[in-house]
Each structure stands twice: as C-alpha cells, then as structure tokens.
PDB file of C-alpha atoms in Angstrom:
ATOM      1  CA  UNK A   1      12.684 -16.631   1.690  1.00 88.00           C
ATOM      2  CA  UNK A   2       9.087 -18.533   2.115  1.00 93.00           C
ATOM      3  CA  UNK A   3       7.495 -18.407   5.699  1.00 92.00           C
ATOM      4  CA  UNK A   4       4.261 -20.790   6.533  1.00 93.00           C
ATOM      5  CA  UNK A   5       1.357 -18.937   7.620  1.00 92.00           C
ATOM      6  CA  UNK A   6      -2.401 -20.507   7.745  1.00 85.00           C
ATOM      7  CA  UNK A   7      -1.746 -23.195   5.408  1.00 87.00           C
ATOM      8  CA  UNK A   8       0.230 -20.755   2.444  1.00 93.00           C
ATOM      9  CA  UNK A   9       3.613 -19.466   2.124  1.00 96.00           C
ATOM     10  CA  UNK A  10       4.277 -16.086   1.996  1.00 97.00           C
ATOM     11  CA  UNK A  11       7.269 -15.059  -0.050  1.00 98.00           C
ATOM     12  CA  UNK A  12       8.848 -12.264   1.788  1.00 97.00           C
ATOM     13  CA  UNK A  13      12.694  -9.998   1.296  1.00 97.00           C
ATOM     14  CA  UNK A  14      14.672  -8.648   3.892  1.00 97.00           C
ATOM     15  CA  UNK A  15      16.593  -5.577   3.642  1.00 96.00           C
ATOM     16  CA  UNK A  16      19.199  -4.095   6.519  1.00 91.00           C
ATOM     17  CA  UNK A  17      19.330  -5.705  10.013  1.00 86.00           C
ATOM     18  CA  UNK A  18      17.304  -5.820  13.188  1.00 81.00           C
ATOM     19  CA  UNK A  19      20.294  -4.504  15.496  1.00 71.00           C
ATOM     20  CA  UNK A  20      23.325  -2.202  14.503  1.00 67.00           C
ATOM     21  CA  UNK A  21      26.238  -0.852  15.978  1.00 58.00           C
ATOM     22  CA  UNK A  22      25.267   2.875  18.024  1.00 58.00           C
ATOM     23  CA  UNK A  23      29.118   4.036  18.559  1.00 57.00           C
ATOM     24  CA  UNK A  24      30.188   1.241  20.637  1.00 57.00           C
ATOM     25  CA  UNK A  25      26.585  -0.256  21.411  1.00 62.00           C
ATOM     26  CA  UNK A  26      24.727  -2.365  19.685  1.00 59.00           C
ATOM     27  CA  UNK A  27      20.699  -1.019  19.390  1.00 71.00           C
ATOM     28  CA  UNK A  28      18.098  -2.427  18.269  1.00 81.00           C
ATOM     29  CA  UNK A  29      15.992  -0.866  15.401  1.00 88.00           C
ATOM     30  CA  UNK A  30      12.586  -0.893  14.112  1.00 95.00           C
ATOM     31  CA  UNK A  31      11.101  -3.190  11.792  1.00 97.00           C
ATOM     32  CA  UNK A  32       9.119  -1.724   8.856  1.00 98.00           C
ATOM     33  CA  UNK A  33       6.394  -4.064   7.136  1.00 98.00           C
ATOM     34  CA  UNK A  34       5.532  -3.114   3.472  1.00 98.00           C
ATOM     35  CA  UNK A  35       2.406  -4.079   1.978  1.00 98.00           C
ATOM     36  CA  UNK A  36       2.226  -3.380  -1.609  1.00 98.00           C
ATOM     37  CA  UNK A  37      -0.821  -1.928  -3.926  1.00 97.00           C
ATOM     38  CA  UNK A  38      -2.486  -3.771  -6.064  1.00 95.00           C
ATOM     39  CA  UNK A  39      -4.539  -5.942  -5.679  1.00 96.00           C
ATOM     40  CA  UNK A  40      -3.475  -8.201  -8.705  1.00 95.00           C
ATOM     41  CA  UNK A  41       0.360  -7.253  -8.586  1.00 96.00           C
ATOM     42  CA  UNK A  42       3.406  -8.366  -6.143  1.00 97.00           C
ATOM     43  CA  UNK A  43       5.702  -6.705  -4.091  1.00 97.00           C
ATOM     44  CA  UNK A  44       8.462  -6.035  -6.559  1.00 96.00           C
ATOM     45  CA  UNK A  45       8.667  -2.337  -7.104  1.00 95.00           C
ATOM     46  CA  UNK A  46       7.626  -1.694  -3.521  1.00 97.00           C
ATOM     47  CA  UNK A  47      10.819  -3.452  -2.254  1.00 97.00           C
ATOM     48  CA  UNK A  48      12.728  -1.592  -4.855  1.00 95.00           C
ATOM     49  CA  UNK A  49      11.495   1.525  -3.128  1.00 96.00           C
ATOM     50  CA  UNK A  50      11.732   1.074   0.090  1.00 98.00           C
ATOM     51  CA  UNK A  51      15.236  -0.867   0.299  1.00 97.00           C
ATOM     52  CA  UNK A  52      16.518   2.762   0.477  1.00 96.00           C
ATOM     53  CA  UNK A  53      14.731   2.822   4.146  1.00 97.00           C
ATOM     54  CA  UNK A  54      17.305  -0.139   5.246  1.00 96.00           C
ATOM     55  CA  UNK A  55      19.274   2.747   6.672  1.00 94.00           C
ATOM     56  CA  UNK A  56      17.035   3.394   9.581  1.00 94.00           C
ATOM     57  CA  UNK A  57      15.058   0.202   9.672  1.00 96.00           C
ATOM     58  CA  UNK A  58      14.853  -3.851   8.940  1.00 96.00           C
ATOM     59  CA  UNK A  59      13.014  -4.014   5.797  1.00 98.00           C
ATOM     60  CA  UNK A  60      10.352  -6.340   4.991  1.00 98.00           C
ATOM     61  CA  UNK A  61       7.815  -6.673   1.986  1.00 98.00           C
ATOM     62  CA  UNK A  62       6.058 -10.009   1.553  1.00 98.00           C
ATOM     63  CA  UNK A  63       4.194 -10.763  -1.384  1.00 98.00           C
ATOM     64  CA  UNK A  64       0.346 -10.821  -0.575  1.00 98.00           C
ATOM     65  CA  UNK A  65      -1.285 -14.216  -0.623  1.00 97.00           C
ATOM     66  CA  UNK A  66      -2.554 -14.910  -3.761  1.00 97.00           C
ATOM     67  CA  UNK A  67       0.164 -12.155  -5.346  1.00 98.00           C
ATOM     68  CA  UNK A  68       3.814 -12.979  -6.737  1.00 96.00           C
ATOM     69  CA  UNK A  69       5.738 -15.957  -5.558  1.00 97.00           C
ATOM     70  CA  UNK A  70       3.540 -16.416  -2.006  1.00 97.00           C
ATOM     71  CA  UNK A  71       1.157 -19.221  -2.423  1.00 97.00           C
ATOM     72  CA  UNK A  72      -2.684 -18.338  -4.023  1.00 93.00           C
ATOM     73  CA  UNK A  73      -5.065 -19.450  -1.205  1.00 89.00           C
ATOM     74  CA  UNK A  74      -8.874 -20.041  -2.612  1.00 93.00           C
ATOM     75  CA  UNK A  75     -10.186 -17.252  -3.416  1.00 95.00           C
ATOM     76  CA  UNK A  76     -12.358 -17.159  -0.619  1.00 95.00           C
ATOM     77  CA  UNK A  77      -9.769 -16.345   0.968  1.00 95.00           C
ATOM     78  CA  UNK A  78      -8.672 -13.263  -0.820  1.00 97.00           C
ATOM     79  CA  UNK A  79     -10.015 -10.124   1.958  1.00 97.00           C
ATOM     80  CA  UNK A  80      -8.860  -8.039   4.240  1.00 98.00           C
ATOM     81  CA  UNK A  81      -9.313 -10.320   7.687  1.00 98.00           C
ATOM     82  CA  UNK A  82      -6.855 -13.165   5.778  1.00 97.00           C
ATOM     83  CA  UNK A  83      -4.334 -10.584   4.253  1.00 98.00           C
ATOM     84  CA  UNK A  84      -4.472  -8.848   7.544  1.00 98.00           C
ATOM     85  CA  UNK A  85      -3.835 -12.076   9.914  1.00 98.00           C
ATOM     86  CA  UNK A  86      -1.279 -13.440   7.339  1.00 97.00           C
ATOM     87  CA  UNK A  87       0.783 -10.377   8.386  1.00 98.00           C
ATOM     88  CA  UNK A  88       0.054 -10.837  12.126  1.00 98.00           C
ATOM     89  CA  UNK A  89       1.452 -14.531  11.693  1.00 97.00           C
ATOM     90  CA  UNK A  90       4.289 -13.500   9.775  1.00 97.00           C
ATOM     91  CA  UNK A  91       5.439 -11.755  12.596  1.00 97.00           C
ATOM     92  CA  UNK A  92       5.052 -14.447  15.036  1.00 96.00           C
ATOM     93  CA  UNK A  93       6.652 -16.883  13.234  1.00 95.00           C
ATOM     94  CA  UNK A  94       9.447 -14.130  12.478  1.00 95.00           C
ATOM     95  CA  UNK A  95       9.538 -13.040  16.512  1.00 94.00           C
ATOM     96  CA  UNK A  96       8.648  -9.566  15.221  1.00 95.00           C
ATOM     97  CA  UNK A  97       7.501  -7.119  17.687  1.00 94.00           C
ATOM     98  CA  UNK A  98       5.859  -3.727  17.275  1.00 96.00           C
ATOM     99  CA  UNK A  99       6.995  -3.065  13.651  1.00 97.00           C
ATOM    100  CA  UNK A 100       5.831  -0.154  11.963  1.00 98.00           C
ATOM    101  CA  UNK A 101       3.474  -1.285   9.253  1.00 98.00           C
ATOM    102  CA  UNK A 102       3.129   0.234   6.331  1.00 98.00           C
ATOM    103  CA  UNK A 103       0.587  -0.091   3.595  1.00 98.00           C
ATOM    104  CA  UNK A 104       0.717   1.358   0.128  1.00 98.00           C
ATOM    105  CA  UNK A 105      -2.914   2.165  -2.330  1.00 97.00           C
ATOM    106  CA  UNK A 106      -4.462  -1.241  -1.628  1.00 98.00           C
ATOM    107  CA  UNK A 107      -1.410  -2.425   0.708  1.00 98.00           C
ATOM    108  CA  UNK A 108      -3.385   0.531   2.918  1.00 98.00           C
ATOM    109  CA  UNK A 109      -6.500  -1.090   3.143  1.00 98.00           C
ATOM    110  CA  UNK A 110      -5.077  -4.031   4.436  1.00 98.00           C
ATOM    111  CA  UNK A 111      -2.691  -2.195   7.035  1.00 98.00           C
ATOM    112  CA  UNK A 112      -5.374   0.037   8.415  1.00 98.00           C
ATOM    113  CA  UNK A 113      -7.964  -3.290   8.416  1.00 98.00           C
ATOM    114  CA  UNK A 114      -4.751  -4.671  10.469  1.00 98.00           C
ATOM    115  CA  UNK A 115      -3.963  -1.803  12.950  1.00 98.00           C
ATOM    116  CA  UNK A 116      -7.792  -1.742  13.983  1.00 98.00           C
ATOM    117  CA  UNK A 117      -8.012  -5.345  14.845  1.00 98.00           C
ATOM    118  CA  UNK A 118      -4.258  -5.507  16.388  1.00 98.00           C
ATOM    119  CA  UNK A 119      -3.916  -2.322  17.373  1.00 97.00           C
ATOM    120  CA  UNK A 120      -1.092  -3.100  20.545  1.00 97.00           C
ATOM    121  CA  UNK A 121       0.890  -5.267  18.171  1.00 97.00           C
ATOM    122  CA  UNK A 122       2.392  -2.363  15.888  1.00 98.00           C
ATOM    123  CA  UNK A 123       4.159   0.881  16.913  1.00 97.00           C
ATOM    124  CA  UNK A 124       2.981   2.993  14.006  1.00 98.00           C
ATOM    125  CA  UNK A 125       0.852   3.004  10.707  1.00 98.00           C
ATOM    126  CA  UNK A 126       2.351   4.571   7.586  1.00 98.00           C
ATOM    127  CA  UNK A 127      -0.370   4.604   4.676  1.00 98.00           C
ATOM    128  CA  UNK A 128       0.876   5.852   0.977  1.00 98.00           C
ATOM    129  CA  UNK A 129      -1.856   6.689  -1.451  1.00 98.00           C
ATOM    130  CA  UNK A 130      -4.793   5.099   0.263  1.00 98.00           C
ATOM    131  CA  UNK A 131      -7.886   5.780   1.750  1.00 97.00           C
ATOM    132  CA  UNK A 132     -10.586   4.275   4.149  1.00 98.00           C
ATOM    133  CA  UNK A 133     -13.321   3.675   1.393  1.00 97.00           C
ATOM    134  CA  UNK A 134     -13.606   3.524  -2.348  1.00 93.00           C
ATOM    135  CA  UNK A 135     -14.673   6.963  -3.850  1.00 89.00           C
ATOM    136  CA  UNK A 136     -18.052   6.730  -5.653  1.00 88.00           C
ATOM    137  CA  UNK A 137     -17.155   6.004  -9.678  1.00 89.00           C
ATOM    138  CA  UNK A 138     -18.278   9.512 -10.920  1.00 92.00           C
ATOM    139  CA  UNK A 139     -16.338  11.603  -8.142  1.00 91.00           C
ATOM    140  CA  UNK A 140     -12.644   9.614  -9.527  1.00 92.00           C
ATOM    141  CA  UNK A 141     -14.282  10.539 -13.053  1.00 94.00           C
ATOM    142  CA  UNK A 142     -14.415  14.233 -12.138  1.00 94.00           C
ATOM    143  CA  UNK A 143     -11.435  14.669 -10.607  1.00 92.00           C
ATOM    144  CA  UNK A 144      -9.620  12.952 -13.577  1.00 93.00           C
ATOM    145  CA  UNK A 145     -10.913  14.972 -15.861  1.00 94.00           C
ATOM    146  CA  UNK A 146     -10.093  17.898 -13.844  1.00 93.00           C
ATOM    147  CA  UNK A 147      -6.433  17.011 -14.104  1.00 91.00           C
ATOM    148  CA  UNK A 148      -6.235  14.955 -17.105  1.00 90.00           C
ATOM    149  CA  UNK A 149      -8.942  15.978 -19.530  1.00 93.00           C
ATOM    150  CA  UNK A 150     -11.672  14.355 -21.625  1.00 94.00           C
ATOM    151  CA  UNK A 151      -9.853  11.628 -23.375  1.00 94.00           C
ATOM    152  CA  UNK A 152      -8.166  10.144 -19.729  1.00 94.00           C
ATOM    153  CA  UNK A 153     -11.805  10.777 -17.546  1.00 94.00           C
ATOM    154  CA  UNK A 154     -13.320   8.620 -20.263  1.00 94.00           C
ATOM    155  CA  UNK A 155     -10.786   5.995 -20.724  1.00 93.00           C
ATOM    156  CA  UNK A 156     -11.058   5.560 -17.038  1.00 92.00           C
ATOM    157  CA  UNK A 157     -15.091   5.529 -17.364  1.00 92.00           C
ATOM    158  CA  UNK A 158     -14.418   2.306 -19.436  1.00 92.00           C
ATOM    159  CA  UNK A 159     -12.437   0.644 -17.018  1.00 87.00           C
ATOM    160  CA  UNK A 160     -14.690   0.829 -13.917  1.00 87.00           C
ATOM    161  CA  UNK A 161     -17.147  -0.101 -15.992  1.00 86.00           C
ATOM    162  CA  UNK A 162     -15.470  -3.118 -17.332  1.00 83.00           C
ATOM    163  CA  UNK A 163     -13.142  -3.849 -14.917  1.00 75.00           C
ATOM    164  CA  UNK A 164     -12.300  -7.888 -15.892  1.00 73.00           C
ATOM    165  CA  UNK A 165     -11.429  -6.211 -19.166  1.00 80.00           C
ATOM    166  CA  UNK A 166      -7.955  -5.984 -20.113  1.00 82.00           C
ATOM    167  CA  UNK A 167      -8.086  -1.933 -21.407  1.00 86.00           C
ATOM    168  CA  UNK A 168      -6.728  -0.980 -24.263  1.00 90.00           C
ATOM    169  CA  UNK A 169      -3.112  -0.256 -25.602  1.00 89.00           C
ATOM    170  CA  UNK A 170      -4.394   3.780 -26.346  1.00 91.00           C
ATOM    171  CA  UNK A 171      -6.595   3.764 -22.537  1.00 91.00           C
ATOM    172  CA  UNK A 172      -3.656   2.133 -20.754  1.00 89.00           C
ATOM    173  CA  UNK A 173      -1.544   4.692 -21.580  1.00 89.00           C
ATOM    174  CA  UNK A 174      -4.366   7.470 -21.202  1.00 90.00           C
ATOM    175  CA  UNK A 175      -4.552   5.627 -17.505  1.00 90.00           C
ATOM    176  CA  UNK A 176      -1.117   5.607 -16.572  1.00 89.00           C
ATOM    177  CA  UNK A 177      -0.812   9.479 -15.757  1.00 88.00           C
ATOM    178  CA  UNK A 178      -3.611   9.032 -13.765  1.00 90.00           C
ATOM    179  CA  UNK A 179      -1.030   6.951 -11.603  1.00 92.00           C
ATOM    180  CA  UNK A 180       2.221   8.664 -12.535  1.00 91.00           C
ATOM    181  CA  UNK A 181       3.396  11.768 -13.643  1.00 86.00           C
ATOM    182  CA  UNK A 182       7.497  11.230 -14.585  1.00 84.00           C
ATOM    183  CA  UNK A 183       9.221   8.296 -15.513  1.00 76.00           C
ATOM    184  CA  UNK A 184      11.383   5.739 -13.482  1.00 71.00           C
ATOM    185  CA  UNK A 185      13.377   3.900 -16.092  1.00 69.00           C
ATOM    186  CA  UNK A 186      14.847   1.718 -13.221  1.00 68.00           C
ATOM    187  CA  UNK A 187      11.282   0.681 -12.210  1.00 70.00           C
ATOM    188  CA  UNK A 188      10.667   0.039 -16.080  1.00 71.00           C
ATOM    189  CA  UNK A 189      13.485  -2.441 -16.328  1.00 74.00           C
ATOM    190  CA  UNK A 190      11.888  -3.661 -12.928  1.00 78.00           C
ATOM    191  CA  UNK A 191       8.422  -3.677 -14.298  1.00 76.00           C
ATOM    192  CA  UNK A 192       9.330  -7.096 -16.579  1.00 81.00           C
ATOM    193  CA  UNK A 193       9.826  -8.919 -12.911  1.00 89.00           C
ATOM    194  CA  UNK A 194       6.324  -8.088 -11.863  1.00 93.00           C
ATOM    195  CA  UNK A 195       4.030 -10.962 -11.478  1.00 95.00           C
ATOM    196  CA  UNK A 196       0.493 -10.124 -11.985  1.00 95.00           C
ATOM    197  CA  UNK A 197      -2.580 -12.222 -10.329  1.00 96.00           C
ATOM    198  CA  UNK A 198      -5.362  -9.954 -12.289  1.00 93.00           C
ATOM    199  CA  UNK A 199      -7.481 -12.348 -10.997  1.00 95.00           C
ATOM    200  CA  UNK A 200      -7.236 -11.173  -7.514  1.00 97.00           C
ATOM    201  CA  UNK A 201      -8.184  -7.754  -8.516  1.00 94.00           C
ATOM    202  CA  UNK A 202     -11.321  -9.161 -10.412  1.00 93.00           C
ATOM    203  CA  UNK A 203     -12.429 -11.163  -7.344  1.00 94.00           C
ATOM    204  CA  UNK A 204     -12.040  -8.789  -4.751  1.00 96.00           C
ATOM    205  CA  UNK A 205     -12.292  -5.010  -6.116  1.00 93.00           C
ATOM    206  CA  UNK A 206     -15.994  -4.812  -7.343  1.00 91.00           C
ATOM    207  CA  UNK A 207     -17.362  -6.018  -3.864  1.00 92.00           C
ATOM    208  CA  UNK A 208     -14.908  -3.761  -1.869  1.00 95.00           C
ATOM    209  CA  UNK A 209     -16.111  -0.828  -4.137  1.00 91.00           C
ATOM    210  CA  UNK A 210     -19.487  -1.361  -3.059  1.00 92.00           C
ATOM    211  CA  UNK A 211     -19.020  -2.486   0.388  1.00 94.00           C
ATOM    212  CA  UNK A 212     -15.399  -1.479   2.164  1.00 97.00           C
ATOM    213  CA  UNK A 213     -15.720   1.286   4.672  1.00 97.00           C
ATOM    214  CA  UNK A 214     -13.049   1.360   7.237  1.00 98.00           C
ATOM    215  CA  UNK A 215     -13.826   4.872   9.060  1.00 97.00           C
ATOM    216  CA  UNK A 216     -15.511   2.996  12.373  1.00 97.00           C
ATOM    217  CA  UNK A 217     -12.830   0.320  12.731  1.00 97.00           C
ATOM    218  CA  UNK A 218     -10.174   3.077  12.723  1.00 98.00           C
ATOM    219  CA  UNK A 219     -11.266   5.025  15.808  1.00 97.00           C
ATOM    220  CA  UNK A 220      -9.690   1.315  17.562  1.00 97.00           C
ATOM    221  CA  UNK A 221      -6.239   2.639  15.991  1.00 98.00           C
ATOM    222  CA  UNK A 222      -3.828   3.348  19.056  1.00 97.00           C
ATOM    223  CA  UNK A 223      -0.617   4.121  17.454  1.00 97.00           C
ATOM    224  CA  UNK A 224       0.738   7.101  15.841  1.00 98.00           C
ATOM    225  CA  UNK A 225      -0.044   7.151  11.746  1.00 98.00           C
ATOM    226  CA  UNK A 226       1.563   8.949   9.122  1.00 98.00           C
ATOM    227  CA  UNK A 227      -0.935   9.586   5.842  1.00 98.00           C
ATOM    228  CA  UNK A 228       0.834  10.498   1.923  1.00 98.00           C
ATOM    229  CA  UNK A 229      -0.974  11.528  -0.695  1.00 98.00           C
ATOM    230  CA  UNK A 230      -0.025  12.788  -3.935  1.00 97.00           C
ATOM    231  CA  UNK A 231      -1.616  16.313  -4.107  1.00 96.00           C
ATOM    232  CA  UNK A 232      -2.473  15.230  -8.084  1.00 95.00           C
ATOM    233  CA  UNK A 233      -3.676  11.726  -6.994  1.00 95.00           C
ATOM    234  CA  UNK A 234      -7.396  11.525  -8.208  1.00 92.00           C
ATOM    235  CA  UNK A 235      -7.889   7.741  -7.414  1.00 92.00           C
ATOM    236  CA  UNK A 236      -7.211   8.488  -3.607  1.00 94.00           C
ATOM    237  CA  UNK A 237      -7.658  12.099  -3.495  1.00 94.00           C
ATOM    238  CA  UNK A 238      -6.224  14.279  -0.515  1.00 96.00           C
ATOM    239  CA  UNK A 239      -9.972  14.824   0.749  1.00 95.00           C
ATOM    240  CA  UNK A 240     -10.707  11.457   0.994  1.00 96.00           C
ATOM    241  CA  UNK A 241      -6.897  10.598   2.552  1.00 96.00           C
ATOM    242  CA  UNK A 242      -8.021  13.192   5.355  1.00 97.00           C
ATOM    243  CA  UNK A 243     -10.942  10.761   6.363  1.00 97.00           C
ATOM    244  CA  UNK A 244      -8.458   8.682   8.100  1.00 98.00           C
ATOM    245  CA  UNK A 245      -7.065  11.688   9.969  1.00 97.00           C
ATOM    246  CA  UNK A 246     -11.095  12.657  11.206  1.00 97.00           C
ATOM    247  CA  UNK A 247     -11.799   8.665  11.895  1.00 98.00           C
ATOM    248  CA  UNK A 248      -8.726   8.081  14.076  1.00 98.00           C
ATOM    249  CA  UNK A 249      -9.062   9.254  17.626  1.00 95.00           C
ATOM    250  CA  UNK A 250      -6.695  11.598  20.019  1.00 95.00           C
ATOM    251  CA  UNK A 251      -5.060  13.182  17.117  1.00 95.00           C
ATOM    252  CA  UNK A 252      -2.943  10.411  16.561  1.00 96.00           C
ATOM    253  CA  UNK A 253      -3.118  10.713  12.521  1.00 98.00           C
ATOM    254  CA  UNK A 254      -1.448  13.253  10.481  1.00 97.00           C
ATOM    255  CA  UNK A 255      -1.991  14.215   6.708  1.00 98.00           C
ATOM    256  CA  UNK A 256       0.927  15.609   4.181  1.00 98.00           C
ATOM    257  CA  UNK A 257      -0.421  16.121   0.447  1.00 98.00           C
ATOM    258  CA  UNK A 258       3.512  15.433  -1.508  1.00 98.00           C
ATOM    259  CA  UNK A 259       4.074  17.968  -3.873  1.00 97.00           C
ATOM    260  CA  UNK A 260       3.671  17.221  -7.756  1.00 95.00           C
ATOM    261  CA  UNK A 261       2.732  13.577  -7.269  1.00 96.00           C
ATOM    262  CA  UNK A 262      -0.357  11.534  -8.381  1.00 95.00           C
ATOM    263  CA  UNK A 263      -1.220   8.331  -6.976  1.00 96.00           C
ATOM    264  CA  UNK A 264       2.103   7.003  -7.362  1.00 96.00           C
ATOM    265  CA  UNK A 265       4.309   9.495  -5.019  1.00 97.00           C
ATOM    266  CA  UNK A 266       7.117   6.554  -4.542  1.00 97.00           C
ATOM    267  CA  UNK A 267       7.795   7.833  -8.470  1.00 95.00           C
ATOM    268  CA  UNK A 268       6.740  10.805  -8.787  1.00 95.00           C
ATOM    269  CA  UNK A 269       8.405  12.360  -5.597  1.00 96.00           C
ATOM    270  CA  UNK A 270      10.525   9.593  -4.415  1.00 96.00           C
ATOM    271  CA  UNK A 271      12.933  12.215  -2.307  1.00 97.00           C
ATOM    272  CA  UNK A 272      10.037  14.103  -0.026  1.00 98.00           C
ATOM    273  CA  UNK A 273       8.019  10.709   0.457  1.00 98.00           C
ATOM    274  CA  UNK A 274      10.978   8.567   1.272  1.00 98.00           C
ATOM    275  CA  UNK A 275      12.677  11.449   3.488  1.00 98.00           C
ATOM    276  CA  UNK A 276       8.971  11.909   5.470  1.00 98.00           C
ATOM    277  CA  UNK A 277       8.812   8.159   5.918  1.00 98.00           C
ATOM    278  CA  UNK A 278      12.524   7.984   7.233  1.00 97.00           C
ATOM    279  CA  UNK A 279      11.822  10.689   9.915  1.00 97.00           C
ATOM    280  CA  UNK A 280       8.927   9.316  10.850  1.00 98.00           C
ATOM    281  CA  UNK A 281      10.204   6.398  11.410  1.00 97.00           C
ATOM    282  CA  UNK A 282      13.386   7.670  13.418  1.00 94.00           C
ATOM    283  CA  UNK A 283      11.337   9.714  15.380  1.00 93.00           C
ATOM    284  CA  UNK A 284       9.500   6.171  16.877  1.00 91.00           C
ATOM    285  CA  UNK A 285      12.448   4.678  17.712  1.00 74.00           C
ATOM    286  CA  UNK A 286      13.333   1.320  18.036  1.00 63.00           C
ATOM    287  CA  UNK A 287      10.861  -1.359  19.599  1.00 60.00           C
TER     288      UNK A 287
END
C-alpha cells in the first residue's frame, strides 16, 4: 500500500498482525519498522528478510523517499531529518506506537538520526551493519585488503574515488565479497525486482562522507539498542559499530560481531542475525 506523508507517498508492506491470539487472549504485539541500506536501492530484499520476523512482530518496510515505488521528493530533500520525519509520520498516519525501529547499513543512519530526535516515540533501536560516521577512505581500503587482497582493496580505491561511476563488470564482482561472503539464490531471483535510484546515492553519499557524525546526537537515545555487525564487514567494521555502544548513555547499547559475515549478515548468517533480532525483540514485549 501507499501512505501520504509531507507531500510524497511512501510505498510500504505489511507482514503478520498487530494483535494475536495468547491461549485464549488476544495480545497485542510489537511493531518492527525496517529501513533498508542503500542509499540508491529499495526495500525489496530487506522485506524478504525480515518477513521471517512476522512470527513475533507486525512487519513493516517502506521504501525510502526517493527509493523504489515511494514517490522521489527533490533532491533537496534527500537527508536524514526528511527520511527520519517521513518515518515519524508514517506512524501517525498508521496509529503506530512505540515500534521497534530498525535500520540496516544506510537504513542505520537514518534510524539512529530518528531515535535521537524522537527518542520517547520508539521502544527500541536495532541497527544491522551500520555505524555513526563514515570511516575515512584509506582505513575501508586497509581493512579490505586485509580480508580481500590487492585486486578487491584497489577495485574499491576506484569506486570511492569515482563514485557517480558505474564500476566495472571485473570490480563489481571484486566488490561484491566485500558485501557478501555465500550466495542467496532466492535473493538472486529477488535481485531482478530491485529498483535502483543511483541517483540518490550520488546526491547524498559524498557530503555525508565528509560531514555525517552522529556520536553527540546519540547520547539523546533513551531506549534499549541492539548493534550487528558482520565480524568480516570492512565497510562498517566492528570497531567503528562499537562507537554507538560508547556514544549512547546508561549502557543502554549492546554490540554482537555475527560470526562469518561481512557487511551483509542478513546473507551471510541469516540464522544467528535473524534469531538475535527475534529475541530481542520478544524480550521488549509488546507496546
């Protein structure tokens, strides 16, 4: 379905229900929010991952403005405070209270830029593969050389340096262990359903690589956060995932590194993330 928010439509899917039977009672459960990576691709894989979640929560996972079948926006409009309020209209609009939001690699940036500036309208944070900040260039170079070798570090030395550049066949697949280590071949069927925006990505990325640094806004977090990162990730490395844990107060935030994953751990460890996500979520109740 399409829901009006701030003059766009946001193209969302639902998975499970909002209330289900508890032995003779009917409870009410918690809604979980998706927001998928990116920027420059929709939310079509990340529903196909978290539909299994339906089990323990209402599933929702719009499409971004500007990404998929949700309406573009202008450009100007394509940051973290619009993405962020987009979501915080969706649920008014939707009567959605407390959900527990979750935000995947750049889906993160926009869910911890949301739980700092609402941070009594959600009961918990989940962020997969994500950090507060950009790493510099040369440290994601290192580290993918370090796991990859030569040939990869390089071919992902061209792309930050020409990132409006559509890489090659040879560097695309170089890049793509950087992101995943094993293959879905359900996602790859899935993958010719994916709408890509790549201008999105070319607006947005090279000023928030510069620029985005979301360690002071997250000491206003007040809910409890759950933090995945692929232990082979080198795009949003364990070291910098733990700069979320240091940034938000009270010990409220807690770290797990997922076993043989990169930077896709919905793929490459789809049982561990998925069964850390589910308790999580059971363990906060519904709202």
């Amino acid at each position: 379905m399409r829901i009006s928010v701030d003059g766009t439509r946001l193209f969302i899917e639902v998975f499970g229900q909002q209330h289900a039977f508890t032995g003779a009672e009917m409870a009410a459960r918690p809604t979980l929010i998706g927001l998928h990576g990116g920027p420059g691709v929709d939310g079509t894989t990340l529903r196909h991952q978290l539909a299994a979640l339906s089990d323990v929560a209402q599933v929702i996972v719009p499409d971004q403005r500007g990404h998929g079948r949700s309406g573009t926006g202008a450009p100007t409009d394509w940051n973290l405070p619009t993405w962020a309020r987009d979501v915080h209209q969706l649920c008014e609009v939707l009567d959605i209270h407390k959900p527990v939001l979750l935000g995947q690699s750049f889906g993160g940036f926009v869910a911890q830029h949301y739980a700092s500036t609402y941070p009594e309208d959600i009961s918990g944070l989940v962020l997969v593969s994500t950090a507060p900040r950009y790493p510099g260039a040369q440290e994601v170079i290192a580290r993918a050389r370090e796991l990859a070798g030569d040939e990869t570090a390089e071919a992902l030395r061209r792309n930050i340096d020409s990132p409006t550049e559509e890489p090659s066949a040879e560097d695309q697949q170089l890049l793509q262990s950087l992101y995943e280590r094993r293959t879905d071949r359900d996602l790859e069927g899935l993958g010719r359903h994916v709408i890509k925006t790549p201008e999105v990505a070319h607006q947005w990325v090279p000023q928030a690589r510069r620029n985005m640094d979301l360690r002071r806004d997250l000491r206003s977090v007040q809910c409890p956060t759950l933090v995945l990162v692929g232990e082979l990730d080198p795009l949003n490395p364990p070291a910098l995932a733990a700069e979320v844990i240091d940034a938000i107060p009270n010990g409220r935030a807690r770290l797990e590194v997922i076993p043989d994953a990169a930077h896709r751990v919905l793929v490459d460890n789809p049982e561990h993330t998925l069964r850390s996500i589910r308790a999580f979520v059971s363990d906060l109740g519904g709202p």
